[in-house]
Amino acid sequence: MLTPCDNRVSIWSAGDLGNAGLNGEYHGEPHLLCDIQHNGDVMDMQFLDQERLVVASSTGTVTIFRHHQNNQTLSANHRWEKAHYHVDQDTSCGGAACTGVVCNNPEIVTVGEDGRINLFRADQRDAVRTIDNADSSTLHAVTFLRTTEILTVNSIGQLKIWDLRQQRNEPSQIFSLAGDRVPLHCVDRHPNQQHIVATGGQDGMLSIWDIRQGTMPVSLLNAHEAEMWEVHFHPSDPDHLFTCSEDGSLWHWDTSTNVSEKPSFLHQGGRSTAYLSHSTINQSVVSAWLSNDPTKDRMEITNLIPNQTLSVNSLDVLGPCLVYGTDAEAIYVNRQLFA
Amino acid sequence: MASGRRLGRGGAGCPAPPGPRERAALPGRAVGPPAGRGGRCYPALTGSVAGTGHGAPSSSQVFVVRRDQDIYIQTLRKLFNESHGIFMGLQRSEEELAGKSRKAHLVQVSKNYRSVIRACMEDMHEAAGKFDPALQGQYSTQVSILSAMELIWNLCEILFVEAATAGPLLLRLLDWVRLHVCDVDSMVREVLSSESPSKHKLFWNVVDIFVLQGRMDEARHLLSKEASANPTSMNMYKILDELMKKMPVPSIGNTQTLTELELKWQHWHEECQRYLQDGTFASSPHMESICKILLGDEDAILEKKELMTTWYHFLVTRLLYSHPTVKPVELRFYAQSSMDLFLGGESSPEPLDMILMAAFEFEIHQVIKECSIVLSNWWFVAHLTDLLDHCKLLQSHNLYFGSNMREFLLLEYASGLFSHHSLWQLGVDYFDHCPEYGRVYLELHIERIPLSTEQKALKVLRICEQRQMQEQVRSICKIMAMKALRNNRLGSALSWSIRAKDAAFATLISDRFLKDYCERGCFSDLDLIDNLGPSMLLSDRLTFLGKYREFHRLYGEKRFSEAARLLLTLMTAHIAPCSFWMTLLTDALPLLEQKEVIFSAEQTYELMRCLEDLTAGNPDKQKFQDDDVETTKVEMLRLALARNLARVIVKEGTVEGS
């Protein structure tokens, strides 16, 4: 089979943040700084630190690339070949796609179509730990729950927690959807409230889970019309959630309007409202994500893409910036997300 | 070098398609992905096709084909992706507009297409700098092809999409010439940046070209430099300047009617004539020739052949200075004569010339046909034809197999896209907008996309499901499920069969699980079986598997009576396959042997009946009896059942509390 040899990992500059024009708009398009050839499709990637990037490939290889900022080049720093494989690591065509990677410097966790979980350390040649056959189906995504625990989702609709401190190769907890075992494709954890987890499914459904209680999701929100590829809480403003899908849309879920639901004493005077302790704010926000009552839910949902055609495969959000990529081979940068 | 298109038609005994010689003038190397005829191009990197030359049995040729350099594909991908977006936008906006706004919209779409071509050219220019010199040549070829495409498209936009009428027509043609023909800017920069521009050797060239392109203000500006440097010609300059300033040109806004314009122009023309005849410019040959050009003197214009470089530039200049109110229908005569005069029998027209001529003659089909022959990629003709079709300019020009030209070209283009590992997604949308054969083509192509990752398979499946292509959904899910099964990923296999609602495959997977259980005595992948949920109902075997596992769980939790009930149900309700009954009965043994009586009398009778059914109905009775282990099992069962029966009868017969 032809292995396409024109896949590249590229680093772009999205424009100087200090370069605001007259009305505060950014001029200048993203331009390419450097790129490097990559073997196989890029299934997932994440920055390990300021300079290093971990990339998961459809050939089952996990590579660390280093971005040299002085001369703007990329080089392959370290590679774990056949991190994911079917049947036999030594057969040439036994590679299985590595579908998800997550980093917590220096640890790297990868999952793949072979149902395997690998734990690597950036400076070590071999895997620190491998859980073979962790799952009988494909693991689609992984994220850290705590520094020693990870969350995985698979193609039979299960959300599993794995405790990496324990030596046994069993998940410490399994959650699953109530109805049909619709595959789950993405998972993300609330940045501050570690028990709130969001997952996206093949039917475009967004599920919010409270992993302290029960084995079923707290709320199911009918979202997209096709697979939801990625879900992200905004890292600094977790009232906001972003999802992107095969149907070509990117939705912004905004529960911050729920602040008006606060008890009355907090409305008195500008000073006291500004003085609200952080935990109180989070309390009402928690109820926003976890509340089951759709009539009370004042969640604003906006589709950020005006003319949708092809799938939006991936997105990332940081501060006021949103980046997403589509199947039309285009990358979009929105630098004024909350304007 | 044969292009991908050739490969598709190669084969022993086939008449060869137009050879490379006929394409030499407009280097029609394959532009874009290896577009084979109907997409049946082999995606191999290299290959060879043996074929006879021109149908003659004696000579044979071997064609060596190879894929395009990656570079082409890299920079042209933007073209394909962006034009796909424009195409989709055009299809969707079909019903919304009418009348004038529709035309304006179509012109905008056309401009969008052109700007994409130009963006691609710029990218290629940039990229050319980065690659080694060996590839420079190929790059410049590509750039010239793209530039030619934009030239043709622009002309088609003026003549067909916008359908400019007399008056604006000339202005548009002037813009066209200024934009595309002979790059004046570098010359201008050189002249202006010199110390005394009017002494520069190219000075008069620049002035001439400005005049030839109708850029009066710029010409006058330069001339003023000459006048200030050369005071003796001040008088002549003033007159010429005045003439150039007063020249009547058509206006866009239609502030004047054509008749008015013609009148004015006539007066102006006569004035120029007078000045020339009076010998006003006799002392300056340059200015005299400019005046002659203003009068539309063909010989004077033809003298500047090298500046104009092309016959169509000559045509437009001619029109500007002799027939500014030219009507579209009159273009063909002027075009033909211009070409003849310009080429003057020295050189024969190249393919590009023929295409432009066909456009001036308003032979749309001819334009498309010529472009199809010359360019070896369907991109250009497919999109242009689609646009022209939206302008309602193509009559249903039925081709021999029944579909119209637009559809034919779109099908060919999209089929070509399908041979690319990633651009096939664009092809899907093109097929969607081919009403007659699009669906069939899509059905055939979509099954042949190599599914290297699950994500890709999911995308393909989504496309099929959205279009109700059930067969393809089933077949793709089966392929993925089979792959998963072979890699021992039973959970994945099950997930694929659930997606396709494929009961037969689910049965297969369950059998595999059960087989594993029989061999090893324990279940693999408990996380899957324990959490089957409603998908258990997909197939009987799967239901059995789930229930059987539940039985084991109940047993493990020491809920014996429930386990016993379940076990019995499995057999009596015929959920369990007959082959498994023995195993089930053997599982019943420990329950029968328990201190406490679990099975009731009724249940025991049922079990006995099952055992008898099993032993009686077994065709291989002979073999059965010979096998010691089996016989022992049966005997043990009979014994256990009998003992249990005895105990339970006693227990049930005993009155409680006595």
mmCIF file of C-alpha atoms in Angstrom, chain B residues 319-547:
data_model
loop_
_atom_site.group_PDB
_atom_site.id
_atom_site.type_symbol
_atom_site.label_atom_id
_atom_site.label_comp_id
_atom_site.label_asym_id
_atom_site.label_seq_id
_atom_site.Cartn_x
_atom_site.Cartn_y
_atom_site.Cartn_z
ATOM 1 C CA LEU B 319 -10.100 48.063 -31.283
ATOM 2 C CA LEU B 320 -9.263 50.845 -28.869
ATOM 3 C CA TYR B 321 -8.100 53.130 -31.602
ATOM 4 C CA SER B 322 -10.382 52.206 -34.442
ATOM 5 C CA HIS B 323 -13.555 50.676 -33.058
ATOM 6 C CA PRO B 324 -14.001 51.545 -29.424
ATOM 7 C CA THR B 325 -17.710 50.773 -29.569
ATOM 8 C CA VAL B 326 -17.150 47.285 -30.856
ATOM 9 C CA LYS B 327 -19.995 44.863 -30.242
ATOM 10 C CA PRO B 328 -19.378 41.365 -28.919
ATOM 11 C CA VAL B 329 -20.611 39.731 -32.111
ATOM 12 C CA GLU B 330 -18.132 41.720 -34.176
ATOM 13 C CA LEU B 331 -15.178 40.502 -32.176
ATOM 14 C CA ARG B 332 -14.649 37.390 -34.193
ATOM 15 C CA PHE B 333 -13.810 39.247 -37.407
ATOM 16 C CA TYR B 334 -11.374 41.569 -35.753
ATOM 17 C CA ALA B 335 -9.837 38.696 -33.862
ATOM 18 C CA GLN B 336 -9.257 36.618 -36.936
ATOM 19 C CA SER B 337 -7.774 39.475 -38.921
ATOM 20 C CA SER B 338 -5.635 40.568 -35.992
ATOM 21 C CA MET B 339 -4.162 37.172 -35.629
ATOM 22 C CA ASP B 340 -3.456 36.918 -39.321
ATOM 23 C CA LEU B 341 -1.855 40.350 -39.457
ATOM 24 C CA PHE B 342 0.198 39.810 -36.346
ATOM 25 C CA LEU B 343 1.484 36.368 -37.125
ATOM 26 C CA GLY B 344 1.870 37.331 -40.733
ATOM 27 C CA GLY B 345 2.319 33.821 -41.902
ATOM 28 C CA GLU B 346 5.610 33.439 -40.094
ATOM 29 C CA SER B 347 4.446 31.268 -37.290
ATOM 30 C CA SER B 348 1.425 29.103 -36.852
ATOM 31 C CA PRO B 349 -0.963 29.644 -34.007
ATOM 32 C CA GLU B 350 -0.299 27.740 -30.833
ATOM 33 C CA PRO B 351 -2.962 25.906 -28.864
ATOM 34 C CA LEU B 352 -3.386 28.862 -26.532
ATOM 35 C CA ASP B 353 -4.040 31.092 -29.504
ATOM 36 C CA MET B 354 -6.657 28.707 -30.822
ATOM 37 C CA ILE B 355 -8.409 28.633 -27.481
ATOM 38 C CA LEU B 356 -8.535 32.403 -27.260
ATOM 39 C CA MET B 357 -9.709 32.633 -30.835
ATOM 40 C CA ALA B 358 -12.502 30.206 -30.095
ATOM 41 C CA ALA B 359 -13.471 32.413 -27.170
ATOM 42 C CA PHE B 360 -13.565 35.535 -29.317
ATOM 43 C CA GLU B 361 -15.754 33.631 -31.714
ATOM 44 C CA PHE B 362 -18.069 32.769 -28.839
ATOM 45 C CA GLU B 363 -17.673 29.073 -29.523
ATOM 46 C CA ILE B 364 -17.916 27.951 -25.923
ATOM 47 C CA HIS B 365 -17.857 24.262 -26.680
ATOM 48 C CA GLN B 366 -14.816 24.699 -28.825
ATOM 49 C CA VAL B 367 -13.040 26.488 -26.020
ATOM 50 C CA ILE B 368 -13.796 23.698 -23.603
ATOM 51 C CA LYS B 369 -12.825 21.030 -26.047
ATOM 52 C CA GLU B 370 -9.508 22.644 -26.874
ATOM 53 C CA CYS B 371 -8.699 23.184 -23.232
ATOM 54 C CA SER B 372 -9.511 19.564 -22.436
ATOM 55 C CA ILE B 373 -7.100 18.368 -25.084
ATOM 56 C CA VAL B 374 -4.291 20.662 -24.159
ATOM 57 C CA LEU B 375 -4.428 20.489 -20.391
ATOM 58 C CA SER B 376 -3.979 17.078 -18.937
ATOM 59 C CA ASN B 377 -5.952 17.795 -15.825
ATOM 60 C CA TRP B 378 -9.675 18.255 -15.701
ATOM 61 C CA TRP B 379 -9.638 20.929 -13.058
ATOM 62 C CA PHE B 380 -9.859 23.886 -15.346
ATOM 63 C CA VAL B 381 -12.511 22.677 -17.742
ATOM 64 C CA ALA B 382 -14.640 21.129 -15.028
ATOM 65 C CA HIS B 383 -14.917 24.314 -13.003
ATOM 66 C CA LEU B 384 -15.220 26.637 -15.961
ATOM 67 C CA THR B 385 -17.932 24.515 -17.543
ATOM 68 C CA ASP B 386 -19.823 24.331 -14.304
ATOM 69 C CA LEU B 387 -19.728 28.104 -14.008
ATOM 70 C CA LEU B 388 -20.848 28.574 -17.597
ATOM 71 C CA ASP B 389 -23.607 26.092 -17.030
ATOM 72 C CA HIS B 390 -24.812 28.187 -14.137
ATOM 73 C CA CYS B 391 -24.857 31.126 -16.511
ATOM 74 C CA LYS B 392 -27.210 29.029 -18.612
ATOM 75 C CA LEU B 393 -24.892 29.222 -21.564
ATOM 76 C CA LEU B 394 -24.543 25.567 -22.366
ATOM 77 C CA GLN B 395 -27.354 23.932 -24.184
ATOM 78 C CA SER B 396 -27.792 20.337 -23.269
ATOM 79 C CA HIS B 397 -24.981 19.170 -25.435
ATOM 80 C CA ASN B 398 -25.539 15.503 -25.122
ATOM 81 C CA LEU B 399 -22.534 13.307 -25.348
ATOM 82 C CA TYR B 400 -22.858 9.819 -26.640
ATOM 83 C CA PHE B 401 -23.453 8.175 -23.355
ATOM 84 C CA GLY B 402 -26.167 10.531 -22.393
ATOM 85 C CA SER B 403 -24.904 12.822 -19.679
ATOM 86 C CA ASN B 404 -24.255 16.424 -20.475
ATOM 87 C CA MET B 405 -20.872 18.055 -20.807
ATOM 88 C CA ARG B 406 -20.813 19.660 -17.406
ATOM 89 C CA GLU B 407 -21.539 16.407 -15.716
ATOM 90 C CA PHE B 408 -19.036 14.515 -17.811
ATOM 91 C CA LEU B 409 -16.240 16.877 -16.936
ATOM 92 C CA LEU B 410 -17.112 16.979 -13.255
ATOM 93 C CA LEU B 411 -17.205 13.201 -13.134
ATOM 94 C CA GLU B 412 -13.802 12.949 -14.749
ATOM 95 C CA TYR B 413 -12.301 15.526 -12.462
ATOM 96 C CA ALA B 414 -13.734 13.994 -9.332
ATOM 97 C CA SER B 415 -12.635 10.526 -10.387
ATOM 98 C CA GLY B 416 -9.137 11.866 -10.681
ATOM 99 C CA LEU B 417 -9.339 13.215 -7.165
ATOM 100 C CA PHE B 418 -10.256 9.800 -5.861
ATOM 101 C CA SER B 419 -6.891 8.405 -6.781
ATOM 102 C CA HIS B 420 -5.316 10.722 -4.226
ATOM 103 C CA HIS B 421 -5.053 9.495 -0.680
ATOM 104 C CA SER B 422 -6.501 12.630 0.815
ATOM 105 C CA LEU B 423 -8.185 14.762 -1.835
ATOM 106 C CA TRP B 424 -10.884 12.139 -2.375
ATOM 107 C CA GLN B 425 -13.010 13.963 0.173
ATOM 108 C CA LEU B 426 -13.357 16.830 -2.246
ATOM 109 C CA GLY B 427 -14.400 14.414 -4.967
ATOM 110 C CA VAL B 428 -17.385 13.296 -2.934
ATOM 111 C CA ASP B 429 -18.985 16.706 -3.085
ATOM 112 C CA TYR B 430 -18.446 16.923 -6.821
ATOM 113 C CA PHE B 431 -20.181 13.618 -7.340
ATOM 114 C CA ASP B 432 -23.059 14.845 -5.245
ATOM 115 C CA HIS B 433 -23.709 17.551 -7.759
ATOM 116 C CA CYS B 434 -23.797 15.311 -10.781
ATOM 117 C CA PRO B 435 -27.444 14.363 -10.893
ATOM 118 C CA GLU B 436 -27.325 11.479 -13.325
ATOM 119 C CA TYR B 437 -24.269 9.391 -12.701
ATOM 120 C CA GLY B 438 -22.795 10.993 -9.638
ATOM 121 C CA ARG B 439 -24.218 8.530 -7.196
ATOM 122 C CA VAL B 440 -23.154 5.485 -9.133
ATOM 123 C CA TYR B 441 -19.638 6.801 -9.519
ATOM 124 C CA LEU B 442 -19.500 7.581 -5.832
ATOM 125 C CA GLU B 443 -20.684 4.138 -4.867
ATOM 126 C CA LEU B 444 -17.990 2.531 -6.959
ATOM 127 C CA HIS B 445 -15.199 4.808 -5.876
ATOM 128 C CA ILE B 446 -15.895 5.009 -2.212
ATOM 129 C CA GLU B 447 -15.494 1.323 -1.653
ATOM 130 C CA ARG B 448 -12.025 1.415 -3.098
ATOM 131 C CA ILE B 449 -10.496 3.968 -0.834
ATOM 132 C CA PRO B 450 -7.721 2.312 1.164
ATOM 133 C CA LEU B 451 -8.677 2.422 4.813
ATOM 134 C CA SER B 452 -5.413 2.783 6.603
ATOM 135 C CA THR B 453 -6.746 4.030 9.902
ATOM 136 C CA GLU B 454 -10.022 3.739 11.707
ATOM 137 C CA GLN B 455 -10.527 7.456 11.524
ATOM 138 C CA LYS B 456 -10.423 7.344 7.752
ATOM 139 C CA ALA B 457 -12.893 4.469 7.736
ATOM 140 C CA LEU B 458 -15.192 6.470 9.962
ATOM 141 C CA LYS B 459 -15.116 9.395 7.584
ATOM 142 C CA VAL B 460 -15.919 7.157 4.646
ATOM 143 C CA LEU B 461 -18.736 5.542 6.588
ATOM 144 C CA ARG B 462 -20.216 8.870 7.537
ATOM 145 C CA ILE B 463 -20.275 9.867 3.878
ATOM 146 C CA CYS B 464 -22.032 6.639 2.946
ATOM 147 C CA GLU B 465 -24.545 6.896 5.745
ATOM 148 C CA GLN B 466 -25.436 10.462 4.859
ATOM 149 C CA ARG B 467 -26.268 9.295 1.370
ATOM 150 C CA GLN B 468 -28.099 6.154 2.369
ATOM 151 C CA MET B 469 -25.594 3.862 0.732
ATOM 152 C CA GLN B 470 -26.404 0.894 2.897
ATOM 153 C CA GLU B 471 -24.521 -1.642 0.851
ATOM 154 C CA GLN B 472 -21.306 0.282 1.053
ATOM 155 C CA VAL B 473 -21.782 0.808 4.792
ATOM 156 C CA ARG B 474 -22.180 -2.897 5.281
ATOM 157 C CA SER B 475 -19.241 -3.798 3.146
ATOM 158 C CA ILE B 476 -16.894 -1.277 4.737
ATOM 159 C CA CYS B 477 -17.911 -2.290 8.246
ATOM 160 C CA LYS B 478 -17.354 -5.904 7.329
ATOM 161 C CA ILE B 479 -13.878 -5.132 6.048
ATOM 162 C CA MET B 480 -12.968 -3.244 9.202
ATOM 163 C CA ALA B 481 -14.511 -5.855 11.422
ATOM 164 C CA MET B 482 -12.638 -8.622 9.658
ATOM 165 C CA LYS B 483 -9.374 -6.721 10.015
ATOM 166 C CA ALA B 484 -10.046 -6.209 13.682
ATOM 167 C CA LEU B 485 -10.885 -9.852 14.137
ATOM 168 C CA ARG B 486 -7.690 -10.924 12.486
ATOM 169 C CA ASN B 487 -5.754 -8.654 14.819
ATOM 170 C CA ASN B 488 -7.600 -10.141 17.735
ATOM 171 C CA ARG B 489 -9.372 -6.907 18.572
ATOM 172 C CA LEU B 490 -12.701 -8.423 19.367
ATOM 173 C CA GLY B 491 -14.109 -5.264 20.893
ATOM 174 C CA SER B 492 -13.343 -3.254 17.789
ATOM 175 C CA ALA B 493 -14.848 -5.961 15.613
ATOM 176 C CA LEU B 494 -17.994 -5.878 17.676
ATOM 177 C CA SER B 495 -18.151 -2.102 17.516
ATOM 178 C CA TRP B 496 -17.992 -2.245 13.701
ATOM 179 C CA SER B 497 -20.726 -4.828 13.471
ATOM 180 C CA ILE B 498 -22.925 -2.765 15.738
ATOM 181 C CA ARG B 499 -22.423 0.209 13.432
ATOM 182 C CA ALA B 500 -23.505 -1.829 10.447
ATOM 183 C CA LYS B 501 -26.171 -3.645 12.422
ATOM 184 C CA ASP B 502 -24.607 -6.771 11.102
ATOM 185 C CA ALA B 503 -26.110 -9.633 13.056
ATOM 186 C CA ALA B 504 -24.190 -12.282 11.181
ATOM 187 C CA PHE B 505 -20.872 -10.795 12.094
ATOM 188 C CA ALA B 506 -21.883 -10.310 15.675
ATOM 189 C CA THR B 507 -22.634 -14.016 15.718
ATOM 190 C CA LEU B 508 -19.201 -14.696 14.350
ATOM 191 C CA ILE B 509 -17.571 -12.656 17.057
ATOM 192 C CA SER B 510 -19.585 -14.297 19.768
ATOM 193 C CA ASP B 511 -18.602 -17.707 18.468
ATOM 194 C CA ARG B 512 -15.013 -16.605 18.690
ATOM 195 C CA PHE B 513 -15.442 -15.590 22.291
ATOM 196 C CA LEU B 514 -17.133 -18.837 23.116
ATOM 197 C CA LYS B 515 -14.430 -20.773 21.387
ATOM 198 C CA ASP B 516 -11.835 -18.920 23.431
ATOM 199 C CA TYR B 517 -13.752 -19.746 26.529
ATOM 200 C CA CYS B 518 -13.981 -23.406 25.714
ATOM 201 C CA GLU B 519 -10.277 -23.567 25.032
ATOM 202 C CA ARG B 520 -9.088 -21.596 27.968
ATOM 203 C CA GLY B 521 -11.814 -22.001 30.490
ATOM 204 C CA CYS B 522 -12.139 -18.309 31.071
ATOM 205 C CA PHE B 523 -13.352 -15.291 29.202
ATOM 206 C CA SER B 524 -11.085 -12.828 27.516
ATOM 207 C CA ASP B 525 -12.048 -9.199 27.245
ATOM 208 C CA LEU B 526 -14.398 -9.204 30.166
ATOM 209 C CA ASP B 527 -14.687 -5.435 29.951
ATOM 210 C CA LEU B 528 -16.469 -5.925 26.676
ATOM 211 C CA ILE B 529 -18.767 -8.777 27.549
ATOM 212 C CA ASP B 530 -19.746 -7.366 30.881
ATOM 213 C CA ASN B 531 -20.766 -4.100 29.339
ATOM 214 C CA LEU B 532 -22.612 -5.106 26.223
ATOM 215 C CA GLY B 533 -25.753 -3.257 27.064
ATOM 216 C CA PRO B 534 -28.563 -3.103 24.536
ATOM 217 C CA SER B 535 -26.197 -4.097 21.728
ATOM 218 C CA MET B 536 -26.541 -7.586 23.125
ATOM 219 C CA LEU B 537 -29.765 -7.861 21.227
ATOM 220 C CA LEU B 538 -28.075 -7.516 17.887
ATOM 221 C CA SER B 539 -27.702 -11.246 17.496
ATOM 222 C CA ASP B 540 -28.891 -14.284 19.359
ATOM 223 C CA ARG B 541 -25.425 -15.538 19.859
ATOM 224 C CA LEU B 542 -24.367 -12.274 21.324
ATOM 225 C CA THR B 543 -27.297 -12.316 23.675
ATOM 226 C CA PHE B 544 -26.301 -15.777 24.730
ATOM 227 C CA LEU B 545 -22.774 -14.654 25.333
ATOM 228 C CA GLY B 546 -23.908 -11.806 27.510
ATOM 229 C CA LYS B 547 -26.289 -13.944 29.455
#
